[in-house]
Coordinates of C-alpha atoms and ligand atoms in Angstrom, one line a residue:
Chain A
M27 CA 7.6 49.8 1.7
P28 CA 9.3 46.5 3.4
M29 CA 12.6 46.1 1.7
N30 CA 11.4 42.4 0.2
S31 CA 7.8 43.5 -1.1
P32 CA 6.9 41.9 -4.2
E33 CA 6.1 45.5 -5.9
K34 CA 9.8 46.8 -5.5
N35 CA 11.6 43.3 -6.2
G36 CA 9.2 43.9 -10.0
V37 CA 7.6 40.7 -8.7
G38 CA 4.1 42.5 -8.5
K39 CA 4.3 43.8 -12.1
E40 CA 3.8 40.1 -13.3
E41 CA 0.4 38.6 -14.6
A42 CA -1.6 37.6 -11.5
F43 CA -1.4 33.9 -11.1
R44 CA -3.4 32.1 -13.3
P45 CA -3.6 28.5 -12.5
K46 CA -3.5 25.2 -14.4
I47 CA -6.7 23.2 -14.3
V48 CA -7.4 19.3 -15.9
A49 CA -10.4 18.7 -15.7
F50 CA -11.4 14.8 -16.4
C51 CA -14.5 14.8 -17.9
C52 CA -16.9 11.7 -18.7
N53 CA -18.0 11.3 -22.2
W54 CA -21.3 10.6 -21.7
C55 CA -22.2 13.6 -19.1
S56 CA -19.8 16.0 -18.1
Y57 CA -18.4 16.8 -21.4
A58 CA -21.3 17.1 -23.1
G59 CA -22.3 19.3 -20.1
A60 CA -19.3 21.3 -21.0
D61 CA -20.3 21.2 -24.5
L62 CA -23.9 22.7 -23.1
A63 CA -22.1 24.9 -21.5
G64 CA -20.5 26.3 -24.5
T65 CA -23.6 26.5 -26.9
S66 CA -25.5 28.2 -24.1
R67 CA -22.9 30.4 -24.2
L68 CA -22.0 30.2 -20.6
S69 CA -18.0 30.9 -19.7
Y70 CA -15.9 29.0 -17.4
P71 CA -12.5 30.0 -16.9
A72 CA -9.9 29.6 -19.6
E73 CA -7.3 28.0 -17.1
V74 CA -9.3 24.9 -17.4
K75 CA -8.2 22.1 -19.8
I76 CA -10.8 19.1 -20.4
I77 CA -9.5 15.7 -21.0
R78 CA -12.1 13.6 -22.8
V79 CA -12.5 9.9 -20.6
P80 CA -14.9 7.2 -22.0
C81 CA -16.0 7.3 -18.2
S82 CA -14.9 8.9 -15.1
C83 CA -13.9 5.4 -14.1
R84 CA -11.4 5.2 -16.9
V85 CA -9.5 8.1 -14.7
N86 CA -6.5 5.8 -11.8
P87 CA -4.7 7.7 -9.2
T88 CA -1.5 7.6 -11.7
F89 CA -3.6 9.9 -13.7
I90 CA -4.1 12.4 -11.3
L91 CA -0.9 12.3 -10.2
R92 CA 0.7 12.5 -13.6
A93 CA -1.4 15.6 -14.3
F94 CA 0.1 17.4 -10.9
G95 CA 3.4 16.2 -11.8
R96 CA 3.5 18.0 -15.2
G97 CA 2.3 21.4 -13.7
A98 CA -1.4 21.2 -13.0
D99 CA -2.0 23.4 -10.0
G100 CA -5.7 21.1 -9.5
V101 CA -7.5 18.1 -11.3
I102 CA -11.0 17.7 -11.2
L103 CA -12.7 14.6 -11.9
C104 CA -16.5 14.9 -13.3
G105 CA -18.5 12.3 -14.1
C106 CA -22.1 11.4 -14.3
H107 CA -24.1 10.9 -11.6
P108 CA -24.5 7.8 -9.0
G109 CA -26.8 5.6 -10.7
D110 CA -26.8 7.5 -14.2
C111 CA -23.1 5.8 -15.2
H112 CA -23.3 4.8 -19.2
Y113 CA -21.4 1.8 -18.0
T114 CA -23.9 1.5 -15.2
T115 CA -21.5 1.0 -12.5
G116 CA -18.3 2.9 -13.4
N117 CA -18.5 6.0 -11.2
Y118 CA -19.2 3.8 -7.9
Y119 CA -15.7 2.5 -8.2
T120 CA -14.5 6.0 -9.2
R121 CA -16.0 7.3 -6.2
R122 CA -14.3 4.6 -3.7
R123 CA -11.1 5.0 -5.6
M124 CA -11.1 8.7 -5.3
T125 CA -12.1 8.6 -1.6
L126 CA -9.1 6.7 -0.8
L127 CA -6.7 8.9 -3.3
F128 CA -8.0 12.3 -1.5
S129 CA -7.8 10.9 1.6
M130 CA -4.2 9.5 1.2
L131 CA -2.9 13.0 -0.5
D132 CA -4.3 14.9 2.9
Y133 CA -2.6 12.3 4.9
L134 CA 1.0 13.3 3.0
G135 CA 0.0 16.7 3.4
I136 CA -1.2 17.7 0.1
E137 CA -3.6 20.7 -0.3
R138 CA -7.4 18.6 -0.3
E139 CA -8.3 21.9 -2.0
R140 CA -6.3 20.8 -5.2
T141 CA -8.6 17.7 -6.2
R142 CA -12.1 17.3 -6.3
V143 CA -14.8 15.2 -8.2
E144 CA -18.2 16.3 -9.1
W145 CA -20.9 14.8 -10.6
V146 CA -22.2 16.8 -13.8
S147 CA -24.7 15.3 -16.3
A148 CA -25.1 16.4 -19.8
A149 CA -28.5 18.7 -19.1
E150 CA -26.0 20.7 -16.1
G151 CA -24.2 23.4 -18.3
A152 CA -24.8 25.6 -15.9
K153 CA -23.5 23.4 -12.8
F154 CA -20.4 22.7 -15.2
A155 CA -19.7 26.5 -15.4
E156 CA -20.6 27.2 -12.0
T157 CA -18.3 24.6 -10.7
M158 CA -15.4 25.0 -12.5
R159 CA -15.7 28.5 -11.9
D160 CA -15.8 27.7 -8.3
F161 CA -12.5 25.2 -8.8
V162 CA -10.7 27.8 -10.0
A163 CA -11.4 30.4 -7.6
T164 CA -10.3 28.2 -4.9
V165 CA -7.3 26.8 -6.5
T166 CA -6.2 30.3 -7.3
A167 CA -6.8 31.5 -3.7
L168 CA -4.1 28.6 -2.9
G169 CA -1.7 29.4 -5.3
K170 CA 1.0 27.4 -7.3
N171 CA 1.5 23.5 -6.6
R172 CA 3.8 23.1 -4.6
R173 CA 3.9 19.9 -2.9
L174 CA 3.1 17.5 -5.7
E175 CA 4.8 19.2 -8.8
D176 CA 7.6 17.7 -10.8
L177 CA 10.7 19.7 -10.7
R178 CA 11.9 18.8 -14.0
C179 CA 8.3 20.1 -15.7
R180 CA 8.2 23.3 -13.1
N181 CA 7.2 26.5 -15.3
Chain B
M2 CA 9.3 -26.7 17.2
Q3 CA 12.3 -26.8 14.7
E4 CA 12.6 -30.3 15.3
L5 CA 8.9 -31.0 14.8
M6 CA 8.4 -29.1 11.4
K7 CA 11.4 -31.1 10.0
A8 CA 10.6 -34.5 11.1
R9 CA 6.6 -33.9 10.1
A10 CA 8.3 -32.4 6.4
A11 CA 10.6 -35.8 6.0
A12 CA 7.5 -37.8 6.8
L13 CA 5.0 -36.1 4.5
L14 CA 7.8 -36.1 1.6
S15 CA 8.7 -39.5 2.2
E16 CA 5.3 -40.5 2.2
G17 CA 4.7 -39.0 -1.2
K18 CA 2.1 -36.4 -0.2
V19 CA 4.2 -33.4 -1.1
N20 CA 7.1 -33.1 -3.9
R21 CA 8.7 -30.2 -2.3
V22 CA 9.3 -28.1 1.0
L23 CA 9.1 -24.3 1.3
G24 CA 10.8 -23.0 4.5
W25 CA 13.3 -21.1 5.7
A26 CA 17.1 -21.9 5.7
A27 CA 20.2 -20.5 7.9
G28 CA 21.9 -18.2 5.9
E29 CA 25.8 -16.8 6.1
F30 CA 24.6 -15.5 9.4
V31 CA 22.2 -17.1 12.1
Y32 CA 20.1 -14.2 11.8
D33 CA 20.4 -14.3 7.9
V34 CA 17.5 -16.4 7.2
T35 CA 17.0 -17.3 3.7
P36 CA 13.1 -18.6 2.2
T37 CA 14.3 -22.0 0.1
V38 CA 12.6 -25.0 -1.2
F39 CA 14.2 -28.5 0.1
E40 CA 13.6 -31.6 -2.1
S41 CA 15.0 -34.4 0.2
R42 CA 15.1 -34.9 3.5
E43 CA 18.9 -34.8 3.4
E44 CA 18.3 -31.6 2.5
L45 CA 15.9 -30.5 5.6
E46 CA 18.3 -32.1 8.1
R47 CA 21.1 -30.1 6.8
D48 CA 19.5 -26.6 6.2
F49 CA 16.1 -26.4 7.6
V50 CA 15.7 -23.8 10.4
Y51 CA 12.5 -22.1 12.0
S52 CA 14.5 -19.4 14.2
P53 CA 13.4 -16.3 16.0
F54 CA 15.0 -14.8 12.4
C55 CA 12.0 -16.5 10.5
G56 CA 10.2 -13.1 9.7
A57 CA 10.1 -13.9 6.0
N58 CA 6.6 -14.8 4.8
L59 CA 6.7 -17.5 2.5
S60 CA 3.2 -17.4 0.9
K61 CA 4.6 -14.7 -2.1
Y62 CA 7.0 -17.8 -3.4
L63 CA 3.8 -19.9 -3.5
V64 CA 2.9 -17.8 -6.7
K65 CA 5.9 -19.5 -8.9
E66 CA 6.5 -22.7 -6.8
A67 CA 2.6 -23.9 -7.1
R68 CA 2.8 -23.7 -10.9
K69 CA 5.6 -26.6 -11.1
E70 CA 5.1 -30.7 -10.9
G71 CA 3.6 -31.6 -7.8
K72 CA 2.2 -30.5 -4.5
I73 CA 4.4 -28.6 -1.9
L74 CA 4.9 -28.2 1.8
V75 CA 4.5 -24.7 2.7
F76 CA 4.7 -23.2 6.7
L77 CA 2.9 -20.4 7.6
K78 CA 3.1 -18.2 10.7
P79 CA -0.6 -16.8 11.8
C80 CA 0.2 -13.1 9.3
D81 CA 1.6 -15.3 6.6
S82 CA -1.6 -17.4 6.3
F83 CA -3.5 -14.5 5.6
S84 CA -1.5 -13.7 3.0
F85 CA -1.7 -17.0 1.4
A86 CA -5.2 -17.0 2.3
Q87 CA -5.5 -13.7 -0.2
L88 CA -3.6 -15.3 -2.8
V89 CA -5.5 -18.2 -3.1
K90 CA -8.8 -15.7 -2.9
E91 CA -7.4 -13.9 -5.9
H92 CA -6.5 -17.2 -7.9
R93 CA -3.1 -16.5 -7.8
I94 CA -2.2 -19.9 -6.1
P95 CA -4.1 -23.4 -7.0
R96 CA -5.2 -24.6 -3.2
E97 CA -5.1 -27.9 -4.4
K98 CA -1.0 -27.7 -5.3
V99 CA -0.1 -26.8 -1.8
Y100 CA -0.3 -28.5 1.2
A101 CA 0.1 -26.1 4.2
V102 CA 1.0 -26.3 7.7
G103 CA 0.2 -24.0 10.5
V104 CA 3.4 -23.4 13.1
E105 CA 3.3 -21.1 15.8
C106 CA 4.6 -17.6 16.3
Y107 CA 4.9 -15.1 19.5
G108 CA 7.2 -12.2 17.8
K109 CA 10.0 -12.9 15.3
T110 CA 13.5 -10.7 16.2
D111 CA 14.6 -7.9 14.4
A112 CA 18.8 -8.2 14.1
T113 CA 18.9 -4.6 13.4
A114 CA 17.5 -3.9 17.0
L115 CA 19.6 -6.7 18.8
R116 CA 22.4 -4.5 17.6
S117 CA 21.1 -1.2 18.6
L118 CA 21.2 -3.0 21.7
G119 CA 24.6 -3.8 21.9
I120 CA 24.4 -7.4 20.6
T121 CA 26.4 -8.1 18.1
G122 CA 28.3 -11.3 16.6
I123 CA 25.6 -13.7 17.1
V124 CA 26.1 -17.1 16.4
G125 CA 22.7 -19.0 18.1
A126 CA 19.7 -17.8 19.0
A127 CA 16.9 -19.7 21.0
E128 CA 13.3 -18.8 22.0
Q129 CA 11.2 -20.0 25.0
Y130 CA 8.5 -18.2 26.9
G131 CA 8.9 -14.8 25.9
A132 CA 12.7 -14.6 26.8
L133 CA 15.4 -14.9 24.0
T134 CA 18.6 -16.6 24.6
L135 CA 21.3 -15.3 22.3
N136 CA 24.8 -17.0 22.1
T137 CA 27.3 -14.4 21.0
L138 CA 31.1 -14.3 20.2
N139 CA 31.5 -12.4 23.5
G140 CA 29.3 -14.6 25.5
E141 CA 25.7 -15.3 26.1
R142 CA 22.6 -12.8 26.3
R143 CA 19.4 -12.7 27.3
V144 CA 16.4 -10.0 25.9
T145 CA 13.0 -10.3 25.9
V146 CA 11.6 -10.9 22.5
A147 CA 9.5 -8.1 23.0
E148 CA 12.7 -5.7 23.2
A149 CA 14.1 -6.6 19.8
M150 CA 11.0 -7.3 17.9
L151 CA 10.3 -7.2 14.5
E152 CA 8.4 -3.4 13.6
K153 CA 5.3 -6.0 12.2
C154 CA 5.3 -8.0 15.1
K155 CA 4.9 -4.9 17.6
S156 CA 1.5 -4.8 16.6
C157 CA 0.5 -8.4 15.9
K158 CA -3.1 -8.8 15.0
T159 CA -4.0 -12.5 15.8
K160 CA -1.9 -15.6 16.6
E161 CA -4.7 -17.3 14.9
H162 CA -4.6 -19.4 11.4
R163 CA -6.7 -18.7 8.3
L164 CA -6.7 -21.4 5.7
C165 CA -4.4 -24.3 6.8
D166 CA -4.3 -28.1 6.4
E167 CA -2.9 -29.1 9.6
L168 CA -1.4 -27.0 12.4
L169 CA 1.6 -27.7 14.3
G170 CA 1.5 -26.8 17.9
E171 CA -1.2 -24.8 19.6
E172 CA -3.9 -22.4 18.0
G173 CA -3.4 -19.4 18.9
E174 CA -6.1 -16.4 19.4
P175 CA -6.5 -12.6 18.2
V176 CA -4.4 -10.3 20.2
S177 CA -6.9 -8.3 21.9
D178 CA -5.1 -4.7 22.6
C179 CA -3.8 -4.6 19.0
S180 CA -2.9 -1.2 18.0
R181 CA -1.8 -0.7 15.0
F182 CA -3.9 2.2 14.0
E183 CA -2.1 4.6 16.8
E184 CA 1.0 5.3 14.9
V185 CA -1.6 6.6 11.9
E186 CA -3.5 8.8 14.2
K187 CA -0.7 10.4 15.0
V188 CA 0.4 11.7 11.8
E189 CA -3.3 12.4 11.2
A190 CA -3.2 14.5 14.3
M191 CA -0.9 16.8 12.6
T192 CA -0.9 19.7 10.5
P193 CA -1.0 19.4 6.6
E194 CA 2.4 21.3 7.2
E195 CA 4.0 18.8 10.0
R196 CA 2.5 16.0 8.3
F197 CA 4.1 17.0 4.3
A198 CA 7.7 17.5 6.2
F199 CA 7.3 14.2 8.5
F200 CA 6.5 12.3 5.0
R201 CA 9.2 14.1 3.2
G202 CA 11.8 13.2 5.7
E203 CA 10.7 9.5 5.5
L204 CA 10.4 9.1 1.9
S205 CA 13.2 11.3 0.5
R206 CA 15.2 8.4 2.0
C207 CA 13.9 6.0 -0.5
I208 CA 16.6 4.4 -2.9
R209 CA 14.0 2.9 -4.9
C210 CA 15.5 -0.5 -4.5
N211 CA 12.0 -1.7 -5.3
A212 CA 12.5 -4.4 -2.0
C213 CA 9.2 -3.5 -0.7
R214 CA 7.2 -4.3 -3.9
D215 CA 9.1 -7.3 -4.7
V216 CA 8.1 -8.6 -1.1
C217 CA 4.8 -8.0 -1.3
P218 CA 2.5 -11.1 -1.6
A219 CA -0.5 -8.9 -2.9
C220 CA 2.3 -7.4 -5.3
T221 CA 2.1 -10.5 -7.9
C222 CA 1.8 -8.7 -11.5
E223 CA 3.5 -10.5 -14.1
T224 CA 4.6 -7.1 -15.3
C225 CA 4.7 -4.4 -12.6
V226 CA 3.9 -0.7 -13.9
F227 CA 7.2 0.2 -12.0
D228 CA 8.9 -2.0 -14.8
N229 CA 7.7 0.1 -17.6
P230 CA 10.1 1.6 -19.2
A231 CA 7.8 3.7 -20.7
S232 CA 6.5 4.7 -17.4
G233 CA 9.7 7.1 -17.2
I234 CA 10.0 6.0 -13.5
A235 CA 10.9 1.9 -14.0
Q236 CA 14.0 1.1 -12.0
K237 CA 15.7 4.0 -10.8
A238 CA 16.2 6.6 -7.8
A239 CA 13.5 9.1 -7.4
A240 CA 14.9 12.5 -9.3
D241 CA 12.7 14.7 -7.4
P242 CA 10.2 14.5 -4.6
F243 CA 7.5 14.0 -7.0
E244 CA 8.4 10.7 -7.7
E245 CA 8.9 9.7 -4.4
N246 CA 5.3 10.5 -3.9
L247 CA 4.5 8.8 -7.0
Y248 CA 6.0 5.7 -6.3
H249 CA 4.8 5.3 -2.9
I250 CA 1.3 6.4 -3.2
I251 CA 0.7 4.0 -6.4
R252 CA 2.6 1.2 -4.4
A253 CA -0.2 2.0 -1.7
F254 CA -2.8 1.8 -3.7
H255 CA -1.8 -1.1 -5.5
V256 CA -2.5 -2.9 -2.9
A257 CA -5.0 -1.4 -1.0
G258 CA -8.0 -3.5 0.0
R259 CA -5.8 -6.7 -0.6
C260 CA -2.9 -5.6 1.9
T261 CA -3.2 -8.1 4.7
D262 CA -0.6 -6.2 6.7
C263 CA 1.8 -8.6 7.0
G264 CA 4.1 -6.0 7.4
E265 CA 6.7 -7.5 4.8
C266 CA 7.5 -4.1 3.5
T267 CA 8.5 -2.2 5.8
R268 CA 10.9 -5.3 7.0
V269 CA 12.7 -5.4 4.2
C270 CA 13.2 -1.5 3.5
P271 CA 16.9 -0.9 3.9
Q272 CA 16.4 2.5 4.7
R273 CA 14.0 1.6 7.5
I274 CA 11.0 3.7 5.9
P275 CA 8.0 3.2 7.7
L276 CA 5.8 2.1 4.7
H277 CA 3.0 0.6 7.2
L278 CA 1.8 3.6 8.0
L279 CA 0.9 4.2 4.3
N280 CA -0.7 0.7 4.0
R281 CA -2.6 1.3 7.3
K282 CA -3.7 4.8 6.2
F283 CA -5.5 2.7 3.7
I284 CA -7.0 0.2 5.4
K285 CA -7.9 2.4 8.3
D286 CA -9.7 4.6 5.8
I287 CA -11.6 1.1 4.4
N288 CA -12.7 0.5 7.6
E289 CA -14.0 3.9 8.4
F290 CA -15.6 4.6 5.1
Y291 CA -17.1 0.9 3.9
G292 CA -17.1 -0.9 7.4
P293 CA -14.4 -3.3 8.9
Y294 CA -12.6 -5.1 6.5
Q295 CA -9.7 -7.6 6.8
A296 CA -7.7 -8.8 3.7
G297 CA -7.1 -12.7 3.7
D298 CA -9.8 -12.9 6.5
D299 CA -12.5 -14.7 4.6
P300 CA -12.8 -16.1 0.8
E301 CA -16.3 -14.6 0.0
T302 CA -16.4 -10.7 1.2
P303 CA -15.5 -9.1 -1.9
S304 CA -12.5 -6.3 -2.1
P305 CA -13.9 -3.1 -0.8
L306 CA -12.6 -1.5 -4.1
T307 CA -14.0 -4.1 -6.3
D308 CA -17.2 -3.5 -4.3
W309 CA -19.8 -0.3 -3.6
K310 CA -22.8 1.0 -2.4
P311 CA -25.1 3.4 -3.7
D312 CA -24.9 5.7 -1.0
D313 CA -21.0 5.4 -0.4
V314 CA -19.3 8.3 1.2
E315 CA -18.1 11.3 -1.5
P316 CA -14.6 11.6 -1.9
G317 CA -14.9 15.4 -0.5
S318 CA -16.4 14.9 2.5
A319 CA -14.7 11.7 3.2
V320 CA -11.3 13.8 3.3
R321 CA -13.2 16.0 5.9
K322 CA -14.6 13.2 8.1
G323 CA -10.9 11.3 7.4
G324 CA -10.9 13.1 11.4
R325 CA -9.1 16.2 10.8
A326 CA -10.4 19.9 10.6
Ligands
SF4_16 S1 2.0 -3.7 1.3 FE1 3.5 -4.3 3.0 S2 2.2 -4.6 4.9 FE2 0.9 -5.1 2.9 S3 0.9 -7.2 2.1 FE3 2.3 -5.9 1.1 S4 4.1 -6.5 2.1 FE4 2.5 -6.7 3.2
SF4_17 S1 12.2 -1.1 0.0 FE1 12.4 1.2 1.2 S2 14.3 1.8 -0.3 FE2 13.4 0.2 -1.3 S3 11.7 1.2 -3.0 FE3 10.6 0.3 -0.6 S4 10.4 2.3 0.6 FE4 12.4 2.5 -1.1
FES18 S1 -20.1 6.8 -18.2 FE1 -20.1 8.9 -17.2 S2 -19.3 8.1 -15.4 FE2 -19.7 6.1 -16.1

């Protein structure tokens, strides 16, 4: 066994890494989708912390960055399907903003898999659960967010 | 050119066409040129300059100046006129309060670049046909304009003005071999690890003086998020890499779609951080994802971030499409 292997240092005995995931969910669709997942008794990982927003376009880039700063390892934004926004066009603006923001994060060398946008309707409880499972698995594989963490909030 | 501008400004002042003139004045050193408002012929005569060191873009000052009584004359280089047009488009400047005079520009000089060429003690500078003659305390020195150009002038997009009431000198043409995205492409070609290291190296030098925000003609909010004490990052040096990233991403994002690529932010940064690499990344992405767009180019086309199409690219696939793996 190598000298500094995790097992030998006792690190391996710690619990397996469980990422913190922030999911911004639009009130009219994905939040209801999460509800449906719950009432249908579909399980999705407990790592996901949902923040309800009135529309996906309520989320501005600072929210996403702040979530990372405060300790999130992955941030996902869920809104109504394009064309179905409760406010008609909010999610079209969201799409452009997040496209540019994610591309910028990638440009700065921050893992692109840590951010995601997904359109989930109120009827798609199963898709919600599946999306969250998949996202949590992706972020777990990436490990802790180190490139966009606020050291003062490290945990 | 300087004399022509002075004479024209003085004439318009005495005709009563304008009440004030926004131009450049020599500072303590010839390369310390300062944007200044002139109110009389005497002031113009004494202080007005148009020299190789007039890189400063005057358009942002109009946001405050044009609210005052009367009309103001402003001199605009081609790139400055895009900022002016953009500000008029955003209703930040009442068009009728400004008399804009376009002036020609063949690239402005960076005093720091001269210093690194070993030219110091400059007391006078003159430019003609792409050659720069510098009077220094140690005698006369000659360089080409291209050798000591401001970063922003190295990738000038056009010598043609937007939105002016009159033009002094010849109207120029778009620069056909403008290669402003080359540096961005170089960064894009790196691995994520290299990009991360590269930007840490650049952004960690930031002292959060806010000069890049203060000078930016696209940053004209009355109260900036970075001045909000509750934001936790108002007027203070970044505590850790996260805050550096936060500031720089948000600064660049707030001007995305409105940044004319005037290059003022990079010019004023005391730490010589290449801020244009962030702005141009957004411009390049916008061009690629939503079609070519130039802020300040025309008064009608909506800004890409206040517009959408039903079949816009999705964020996930856009990032992959961005030219990398
Ligand atoms: S971000 Fe920089 S290049 Fe863009 S408009 Fe502002 S000062 Fe000019
Ligand atoms: S001008 Fe330079 S040092 Fe000052 S805040 Fe902007 S990037 Fe930082
Ligand atoms: S209301 Fe759901 S995205 Fe706008």
